[in-house]
CSV table of C-alpha atoms and ligand atoms in Angstrom, one decimal:
chain,number,residue,atom,x,y,z
A,1,MET,CA,0.1,0.0,0.0
A,2,ILE,CA,1.4,3.7,-1.0
A,3,GLU,CA,0.3,6.8,0.6
A,4,ILE,CA,1.5,10.0,-0.3
A,5,LYS,CA,2.0,12.0,3.0
A,6,LYS,CA,3.1,15.6,3.6
A,7,ASP,CA,6.9,15.2,3.1
A,8,SER,CA,7.2,11.4,2.3
A,9,VAL,CA,5.8,8.5,0.7
A,10,GLU,CA,4.7,5.7,3.0
A,11,LEU,CA,5.1,2.2,1.7
A,12,THR,CA,3.6,-0.6,3.6
A,13,LEU,CA,4.6,-4.0,2.6
A,14,GLU,CA,2.6,-7.2,3.0
A,15,SER,CA,4.7,-8.1,5.8
A,16,ASN,CA,3.4,-4.9,7.6
A,17,VAL,CA,6.9,-3.4,7.5
A,18,VAL,CA,6.5,0.3,6.8
A,19,TYR,CA,8.7,2.6,5.2
A,20,ASP,CA,8.6,6.4,5.5
A,21,LEU,CA,10.3,7.5,2.2
A,22,PRO,CA,11.2,11.1,2.1
A,23,PHE,CA,10.6,12.9,-1.2
A,24,LEU,CA,14.3,13.9,-1.8
A,25,TRP,CA,15.4,10.3,-0.7
A,26,LEU,CA,13.1,8.9,-3.2
A,27,ARG,CA,14.5,11.1,-6.2
A,28,ASP,CA,17.8,10.8,-5.2
A,29,ASN,CA,17.6,6.9,-5.4
A,30,CYS,CA,15.9,6.6,-8.8
A,31,GLN,CA,17.5,3.5,-10.7
A,32,CYS,CA,16.7,4.7,-14.1
A,33,ASP,CA,19.4,4.5,-17.0
A,34,GLU,CA,19.4,8.4,-17.0
A,35,CYS,CA,20.1,8.6,-13.4
A,36,ARG,CA,22.7,6.0,-13.1
A,37,ILE,CA,25.7,4.8,-15.1
A,38,THR,CA,24.3,1.1,-16.0
A,39,GLU,CA,27.7,-0.4,-16.4
A,40,THR,CA,29.3,1.1,-12.9
A,41,GLU,CA,26.0,1.2,-11.0
A,42,GLU,CA,27.2,4.7,-10.0
A,43,LYS,CA,24.9,7.7,-9.4
A,44,GLN,CA,24.9,10.2,-12.0
A,45,PHE,CA,21.9,12.1,-10.8
A,46,LEU,CA,22.8,15.5,-9.1
A,47,LEU,CA,20.4,16.2,-6.1
A,48,HIS,CA,21.0,20.0,-6.5
A,49,THR,CA,19.3,19.8,-9.8
A,50,VAL,CA,15.9,19.5,-8.3
A,51,PRO,CA,14.2,22.0,-6.2
A,52,SER,CA,14.6,20.9,-2.4
A,53,ASP,CA,10.6,20.9,-2.0
A,54,ILE,CA,10.1,18.5,-4.8
A,55,ARG,CA,6.9,16.6,-4.4
A,56,PRO,CA,5.8,13.4,-6.7
A,57,LYS,CA,2.7,13.9,-8.9
A,58,SER,CA,1.8,10.2,-8.3
A,59,VAL,CA,3.4,7.3,-6.8
A,60,GLU,CA,2.4,3.4,-7.9
A,61,GLU,CA,3.6,0.1,-7.1
A,62,LYS,CA,4.2,-2.1,-10.2
A,63,ASN,CA,5.9,-5.5,-10.6
A,64,ASP,CA,7.5,-5.0,-7.5
A,65,ASN,CA,8.9,-1.6,-8.2
A,66,LEU,CA,7.8,1.8,-7.0
A,67,ILE,CA,7.3,4.0,-9.9
A,68,ILE,CA,7.2,7.6,-9.3
A,69,HIS,CA,6.1,10.5,-11.6
A,70,TRP,CA,7.8,13.9,-10.9
A,71,PRO,CA,6.3,17.2,-12.0
A,72,ASP,CA,9.3,17.7,-14.3
A,73,SER,CA,8.0,14.5,-16.2
A,74,HIS,CA,10.9,12.5,-14.9
A,75,LYS,CA,9.7,8.9,-14.2
A,76,SER,CA,11.7,7.2,-11.4
A,77,ILE,CA,11.8,3.6,-10.7
A,78,ILE,CA,13.0,2.0,-7.4
A,79,PRO,CA,12.9,-2.0,-7.1
A,80,ILE,CA,11.6,-2.8,-3.6
A,81,LYS,CA,13.8,-5.4,-3.5
A,82,LYS,CA,16.6,-3.0,-3.2
A,83,ILE,CA,14.9,-0.9,-0.7
A,84,LEU,CA,14.6,-4.3,1.5
A,85,ARG,CA,18.3,-4.9,0.8
A,86,SER,CA,19.5,-1.8,2.1
A,87,SER,CA,18.7,-2.9,5.7
A,88,SER,CA,20.6,-6.1,5.4
A,89,GLN,CA,23.9,-6.6,7.4
A,90,ARG,CA,26.9,-6.2,5.3
A,91,TYR,CA,29.4,-7.7,7.6
A,92,PRO,CA,29.3,-10.2,10.7
A,93,LYS,CA,28.1,-8.3,13.9
A,94,LYS,CA,31.0,-7.1,16.5
A,95,GLU,CA,31.0,-9.4,19.3
A,96,SER,CA,32.2,-9.3,23.1
A,97,TRP,CA,35.0,-12.0,23.7
A,98,PRO,CA,33.5,-15.0,25.4
A,99,GLU,CA,35.1,-15.7,28.9
A,100,ASP,CA,38.8,-17.5,28.5
A,101,PHE,CA,39.0,-16.3,24.9
A,102,LYS,CA,41.7,-17.2,22.8
A,103,PRO,CA,41.9,-16.0,19.2
A,104,GLN,CA,41.0,-18.8,16.5
A,105,LYS,CA,44.0,-19.9,15.0
A,106,TYR,CA,43.9,-20.8,11.0
A,107,TYR,CA,46.6,-22.5,8.9
A,108,TRP,CA,48.5,-20.1,7.0
A,109,ASN,CA,48.5,-21.7,3.6
A,110,GLN,CA,44.7,-22.8,4.1
A,111,PHE,CA,43.6,-19.1,4.9
A,112,LEU,CA,45.6,-18.0,1.8
A,113,GLU,CA,44.7,-20.6,-0.7
A,114,LEU,CA,41.2,-21.6,0.4
A,115,ASP,CA,38.6,-18.8,-0.4
A,116,SER,CA,36.0,-20.8,1.9
A,117,LEU,CA,38.5,-20.8,4.8
A,118,ALA,CA,39.6,-17.1,4.2
A,119,ILE,CA,35.7,-15.9,4.3
A,120,LYS,CA,35.6,-18.1,7.8
A,121,GLY,CA,38.8,-16.4,9.0
A,122,LEU,CA,38.0,-12.7,8.0
A,123,GLN,CA,34.4,-13.2,9.6
A,124,ASP,CA,36.1,-14.0,12.8
A,125,PHE,CA,38.5,-11.3,12.4
A,126,VAL,CA,35.5,-8.9,11.8
A,127,ARG,CA,33.6,-10.2,15.0
A,128,TYR,CA,36.4,-10.5,17.4
A,129,ASP,CA,38.9,-8.2,15.8
A,130,VAL,CA,41.7,-10.7,16.2
A,131,ILE,CA,42.8,-14.0,14.6
A,132,ILE,CA,46.1,-15.9,14.6
A,133,LEU,CA,47.5,-17.4,11.6
A,134,LYS,CA,49.7,-20.7,12.3
A,135,ASN,CA,52.5,-22.5,10.4
A,136,ALA,CA,53.5,-19.2,8.7
A,137,PRO,CA,56.8,-19.3,6.6
A,138,ASP,CA,59.7,-18.3,8.6
A,139,GLU,CA,61.1,-16.3,6.0
A,140,SER,CA,61.5,-12.4,6.4
A,141,ASN,CA,58.8,-10.3,4.9
A,142,SER,CA,56.4,-12.9,4.5
A,143,LEU,CA,53.6,-10.5,5.6
A,144,GLU,CA,53.7,-9.2,2.1
A,145,LEU,CA,51.8,-12.3,1.1
A,146,LEU,CA,48.9,-11.3,3.3
A,147,ALA,CA,47.8,-8.8,0.8
A,148,LYS,CA,45.8,-11.5,-0.9
A,149,ARG,CA,43.4,-11.2,2.1
A,150,PHE,CA,44.1,-8.0,3.8
A,151,GLY,CA,44.7,-5.8,1.0
A,152,PRO,CA,48.3,-4.1,0.4
A,153,ILE,CA,50.3,-3.3,3.1
A,154,HIS,CA,49.5,0.3,4.6
A,155,GLU,CA,53.1,1.9,5.0
A,156,THR,CA,53.8,4.4,7.8
A,157,LEU,CA,57.2,6.1,8.6
A,158,PHE,CA,59.9,4.0,10.1
A,159,GLU,CA,60.0,0.7,7.9
A,160,ARG,CA,57.6,-0.8,5.6
A,161,ILE,CA,57.8,-4.0,7.6
A,162,HIS,CA,58.9,-3.4,11.0
A,163,ASN,CA,61.6,-5.6,12.7
A,164,VAL,CA,61.2,-6.2,16.3
A,165,SER,CA,64.2,-7.8,17.7
A,166,VAL,CA,66.7,-7.1,21.0
A,167,THR,CA,69.6,-6.9,18.4
A,168,GLY,CA,67.9,-4.2,15.9
A,169,GLN,CA,67.7,-0.3,15.7
A,170,VAL,CA,66.3,0.8,19.0
A,171,TYR,CA,63.7,3.6,18.5
A,172,ASN,CA,61.3,2.5,21.1
A,173,VAL,CA,60.7,0.1,24.0
A,174,ALA,CA,59.5,-2.9,21.8
A,175,HIS,CA,63.3,-3.4,20.8
A,176,THR,CA,64.3,-4.2,24.5
A,177,SER,CA,63.4,-7.2,26.5
A,178,LYS,CA,61.3,-5.2,28.8
A,179,GLY,CA,57.7,-5.9,29.1
A,180,LEU,CA,55.5,-3.7,26.8
A,181,PRO,CA,52.2,-2.4,28.3
A,182,PRO,CA,49.0,-2.5,26.2
A,183,HIS,CA,49.1,0.0,23.5
A,184,ASN,CA,48.1,0.3,19.8
A,185,ASP,CA,50.8,1.6,17.3
A,186,PHE,CA,51.1,5.0,16.2
A,187,ALA,CA,48.9,6.7,18.5
A,188,SER,CA,51.0,9.6,17.0
A,189,TYR,CA,49.2,9.4,13.9
A,190,LEU,CA,45.8,11.5,13.8
A,191,TYR,CA,44.7,8.5,11.6
A,192,GLN,CA,46.2,5.3,13.1
A,193,PRO,CA,46.8,2.1,11.2
A,194,ASN,CA,43.9,0.2,12.1
A,195,VAL,CA,45.0,-3.3,11.5
A,196,GLN,CA,48.4,-4.8,12.5
A,197,ALA,CA,49.8,-8.1,11.9
A,198,LEU,CA,52.8,-9.4,14.2
A,199,HIS,CA,54.7,-12.2,12.6
A,200,MET,CA,56.7,-14.1,14.9
A,201,LEU,CA,59.7,-15.5,13.0
A,202,VAL,CA,61.4,-17.2,15.8
A,203,ASN,CA,60.6,-17.2,19.4
A,204,GLU,CA,63.1,-19.1,21.8
A,205,CYS,CA,63.2,-16.7,24.6
A,206,GLU,CA,61.8,-17.7,28.0
A,207,GLY,CA,59.1,-15.5,28.9
A,208,GLY,CA,57.6,-12.6,26.8
A,209,GLU,CA,53.7,-13.9,26.4
A,210,SER,CA,51.6,-12.1,24.2
A,211,VAL,CA,48.6,-10.1,25.6
A,212,ILE,CA,45.6,-8.7,23.9
A,213,VAL,CA,43.1,-6.1,25.4
A,214,ASP,CA,39.8,-5.4,24.3
A,215,GLY,CA,39.7,-1.7,24.5
A,216,TRP,CA,36.0,-1.4,23.1
A,217,GLU,CA,34.6,-3.6,26.1
A,218,ALA,CA,36.6,-1.5,28.7
A,219,ALA,CA,35.2,1.6,27.1
A,220,LYS,CA,31.6,0.2,27.2
A,221,ASP,CA,31.8,-0.9,30.5
A,222,LEU,CA,33.2,2.7,31.5
A,223,LYS,CA,30.2,4.3,29.6
A,224,ASN,CA,27.8,2.3,31.6
A,225,LYS,CA,29.4,2.7,35.0
A,226,ASN,CA,31.4,6.1,34.8
A,227,PRO,CA,29.7,8.0,32.1
A,228,ASP,CA,31.5,11.3,33.4
A,229,PHE,CA,34.7,9.4,32.9
A,230,PHE,CA,33.6,8.1,29.3
A,231,GLU,CA,32.6,11.7,28.3
A,232,ILE,CA,35.9,13.5,29.1
A,233,LEU,CA,37.9,10.8,27.5
A,234,SER,CA,36.2,11.1,24.3
A,235,ASN,CA,36.4,14.9,24.3
A,236,PHE,CA,39.7,15.6,25.8
A,237,ASP,CA,42.8,15.8,23.2
A,238,VAL,CA,45.8,13.6,24.3
A,239,PRO,CA,49.4,14.5,22.7
A,240,PHE,CA,51.4,11.6,21.1
A,241,ARG,CA,54.7,11.5,19.7
A,242,GLU,CA,56.9,8.9,18.1
A,243,PHE,CA,60.2,9.7,16.5
A,244,ASP,CA,64.1,9.1,15.8
A,245,ASP,CA,66.6,10.9,13.9
A,246,ASN,CA,64.9,10.6,10.8
A,247,ASN,CA,61.2,10.5,11.5
A,248,GLU,CA,58.7,12.5,13.2
A,249,THR,CA,55.1,11.6,14.1
A,250,TYR,CA,52.9,13.8,16.4
A,251,ALA,CA,49.0,13.9,17.1
A,252,GLU,CA,46.5,15.3,19.4
A,253,ALA,CA,43.4,13.1,19.7
A,254,PRO,CA,40.9,11.8,22.3
A,255,LEU,CA,41.3,8.4,23.8
A,256,ILE,CA,38.0,7.2,22.7
A,257,ARG,CA,36.3,8.0,19.6
A,258,CYS,CA,32.4,7.5,18.9
A,259,SER,CA,30.2,7.3,15.5
A,260,PRO,CA,27.6,9.9,15.5
A,261,SER,CA,25.2,7.3,16.8
A,262,GLY,CA,27.1,6.7,20.0
A,263,GLU,CA,28.9,3.4,18.9
A,264,ILE,CA,32.3,3.2,19.9
A,265,GLU,CA,34.6,3.4,17.0
A,266,SER,CA,38.2,3.6,17.9
A,267,PHE,CA,40.3,3.9,20.9
A,268,ARG,CA,43.5,5.1,21.2
A,269,PHE,CA,46.1,3.9,23.9
A,270,SER,CA,49.9,4.1,24.4
A,271,ASN,CA,51.6,5.0,27.6
A,272,GLN,CA,54.8,5.1,26.0
A,273,LEU,CA,54.0,7.5,23.3
A,274,MET,CA,51.9,9.8,25.5
A,275,GLN,CA,53.2,13.1,25.7
A,276,MET,CA,53.1,16.0,28.6
A,277,ILE,CA,49.6,17.6,28.5
A,278,ASN,CA,49.9,21.5,28.7
A,279,PRO,CA,48.8,21.8,32.4
A,280,ILE,CA,47.0,25.2,31.6
A,281,LYS,CA,44.7,23.2,29.6
A,282,LYS,CA,41.0,22.8,30.9
A,283,ASN,CA,39.7,19.8,32.6
A,284,VAL,CA,43.5,18.3,33.0
A,285,LYS,CA,42.4,17.0,36.7
A,286,LYS,CA,39.2,15.5,35.2
A,287,PHE,CA,40.8,13.7,32.6
A,288,TYR,CA,43.5,12.4,34.8
A,289,ASP,CA,40.9,10.8,37.3
A,290,ALA,CA,39.3,9.2,34.2
A,291,TYR,CA,42.7,8.1,32.5
A,292,HIS,CA,43.6,6.6,36.0
A,293,LYS,CA,40.4,4.5,35.9
A,294,LEU,CA,40.8,3.5,32.1
A,295,SER,CA,44.6,2.6,32.9
A,296,GLU,CA,43.5,0.2,35.6
A,297,MET,CA,41.0,-1.5,33.2
A,298,MET,CA,43.7,-1.8,30.5
A,299,HIS,CA,45.6,-3.9,33.1
A,300,SER,CA,42.7,-5.8,34.4
A,301,SER,CA,42.3,-9.6,33.5
A,302,LYS,CA,38.6,-9.0,32.6
A,303,TYR,CA,39.5,-7.5,29.2
A,304,ARG,CA,42.7,-9.5,28.3
A,305,SER,CA,43.7,-12.5,26.8
A,306,LYS,CA,47.3,-14.1,27.3
A,307,PHE,CA,49.0,-16.5,25.4
A,308,ARG,CA,52.4,-17.5,23.8
A,309,LEU,CA,53.0,-16.3,20.3
A,310,ASN,CA,54.9,-19.5,19.0
A,311,SER,CA,57.4,-19.4,16.1
A,312,GLY,CA,55.5,-19.2,12.9
A,313,GLU,CA,52.6,-17.4,14.0
A,314,VAL,CA,51.1,-14.4,13.3
A,315,LEU,CA,48.7,-12.4,15.3
A,316,ILE,CA,46.4,-10.0,13.6
A,317,VAL,CA,44.3,-7.4,15.4
A,318,ALA,CA,42.2,-4.9,14.5
A,319,SER,CA,44.2,-2.2,16.3
A,320,LEU,CA,41.4,0.3,16.8
A,321,ARG,CA,39.8,-2.1,19.1
A,322,VAL,CA,42.4,-4.6,20.4
A,323,LEU,CA,45.3,-3.4,22.2
A,324,HIS,CA,48.6,-5.8,22.3
A,325,ALA,CA,51.1,-6.0,25.0
A,326,ARG,CA,54.2,-8.3,25.7
A,327,GLU,CA,55.5,-9.5,29.1
A,328,SER,CA,59.1,-9.0,29.6
A,329,PHE,CA,61.1,-12.1,28.6
A,330,ILE,CA,64.8,-13.2,29.2
A,331,PRO,CA,66.9,-12.6,26.0
A,332,ASN,CA,68.4,-16.2,26.3
A,333,GLY,CA,67.5,-17.2,22.6
A,334,LYS,CA,66.5,-15.8,19.2
A,335,ARG,CA,63.4,-13.8,19.1
A,336,HIS,CA,62.6,-12.1,15.9
A,337,LEU,CA,59.1,-10.4,15.2
A,338,GLN,CA,58.1,-8.6,12.2
A,339,ASP,CA,55.0,-6.3,11.9
A,340,ALA,CA,53.1,-4.5,9.2
A,341,TYR,CA,49.7,-2.6,9.0
A,342,PHE,CA,46.9,-3.1,6.7
A,343,PHE,CA,43.4,-1.3,6.3
A,344,TYR,CA,40.5,-2.8,7.9
A,345,ASP,CA,37.9,-1.9,5.0
A,346,ASN,CA,39.9,-4.3,2.5
A,347,ALA,CA,39.9,-7.1,4.9
A,348,ALA,CA,36.1,-6.6,5.7
A,349,ASN,CA,35.3,-6.1,2.0
A,350,ASN,CA,37.0,-9.5,1.3
A,351,ILE,CA,34.4,-11.1,2.7
A,352,VAL,CA,31.9,-9.8,0.7
A,353,ARG,CA,34.0,-10.2,-2.7
A,354,LEU,CA,35.1,-13.7,-1.9
A,355,SER,CA,31.5,-14.7,-0.9
A,356,LYS,CA,30.3,-13.8,-4.5
A,357,HIS,CA,32.3,-16.7,-6.1
B,401,FE2,FE1,53.3,-2.3,19.2
B,402,ZN,ZN1,15.9,8.7,-13.1
C-alpha cells in the first residue's frame, strides 16, 4: 500500500513493514538509466538539480517496483527488493570476547589458498577483531603475502615491515626485552593504522607472553559505570609522539572516539608515546581521574587474553579495538618479530568479494 504524505511516501509491505520515504530520498535513489551509469552502478543524478521541495505527482507500485512520476515529467523506478536489501547487514556483527577467550587459529596456507576458509577467518576477524595464523613461513617479509586477504600493506614512517628484535635498531621500548604495556601503534598519527599483523619468525626466549586487550569492551563498561569519565575521555585531546633521527610523528586526539550514533569507533592508547599535557589546559584534573580508571581497566584481567605467540604464528588485530602487549622476556635465545599494517576496510570487504564466487 502506498500513501503520499506531507513530506514523504509511506510504503506498507505485505509483511506489514512500513517505510517512510522522504521525497528527496526517492528522487535521489532513482534507478533509471538516466540517473545511473548502468555499467558501473554509479549515481549520475545530482541532487541540487531538483528543487529541495520536490514532490511527486503520483506514486504507484508495479511488478515489485515503485514508480514515481515527478512534476518535471521524470519517471523514477525503484525496485522494492533494493529498498529491502538496504537494511541487510554487510558484515558479521561485532561480538564481545567470551570468557577465557583465545583467538581462533587458522593455518596460514589454507587461509591464503582456500577462499572458503579465508571467508571464515575474515568473518571471525570482523567479529572479535583478532585471529592468529599458524604454520606461517619463517622467511622475512612474508607479511607481504597477506595482501591477498588483507589488501596491500599500509605503510607508515620507520619501516614498511618493522623488525622487532633486541639486536635491531632501537627507536622504542619494543626493541628491548622489557615488558610492553597494552597499546596500539602510532597513537602519534591522527589516523592510526587500523590493522596490525605481528609475525613471530622465531621465538626461543623464555617469557615474553603476548597479551591482547579488548579496548572497546572496557570503554563500553566505562560508559555504563562512569559516564562522566567516558565523556571526558572522548572529548579531551591527548598528545602523542614517536620519532627518531629521521622520522617525526605527532598527533593530538581523544582516547575514545564514537560514531554519531554513539557506538565506539576507535580507541587510542599508548602509555609510552603519550606526551606531557599542557597543564593550563581546561579539565586536566578531570581527564587524569578518568585516565587513571581507564589505565586500571587496561591492566585488569577482565578485558585481556594471554598466550604465547610461537615461532611461525601471526597475530592479527584490528588495532583500533584490540591493544597488544608483551610481558618481559629473558633474552636467552633468538626472538624476531616482524610487523606491518593493513586497512581494515580491505579485509572486511574481502568477505563480500570472496562470497560472490
Ligand atoms: Fe606495538
Ligand atoms: Zn531517473
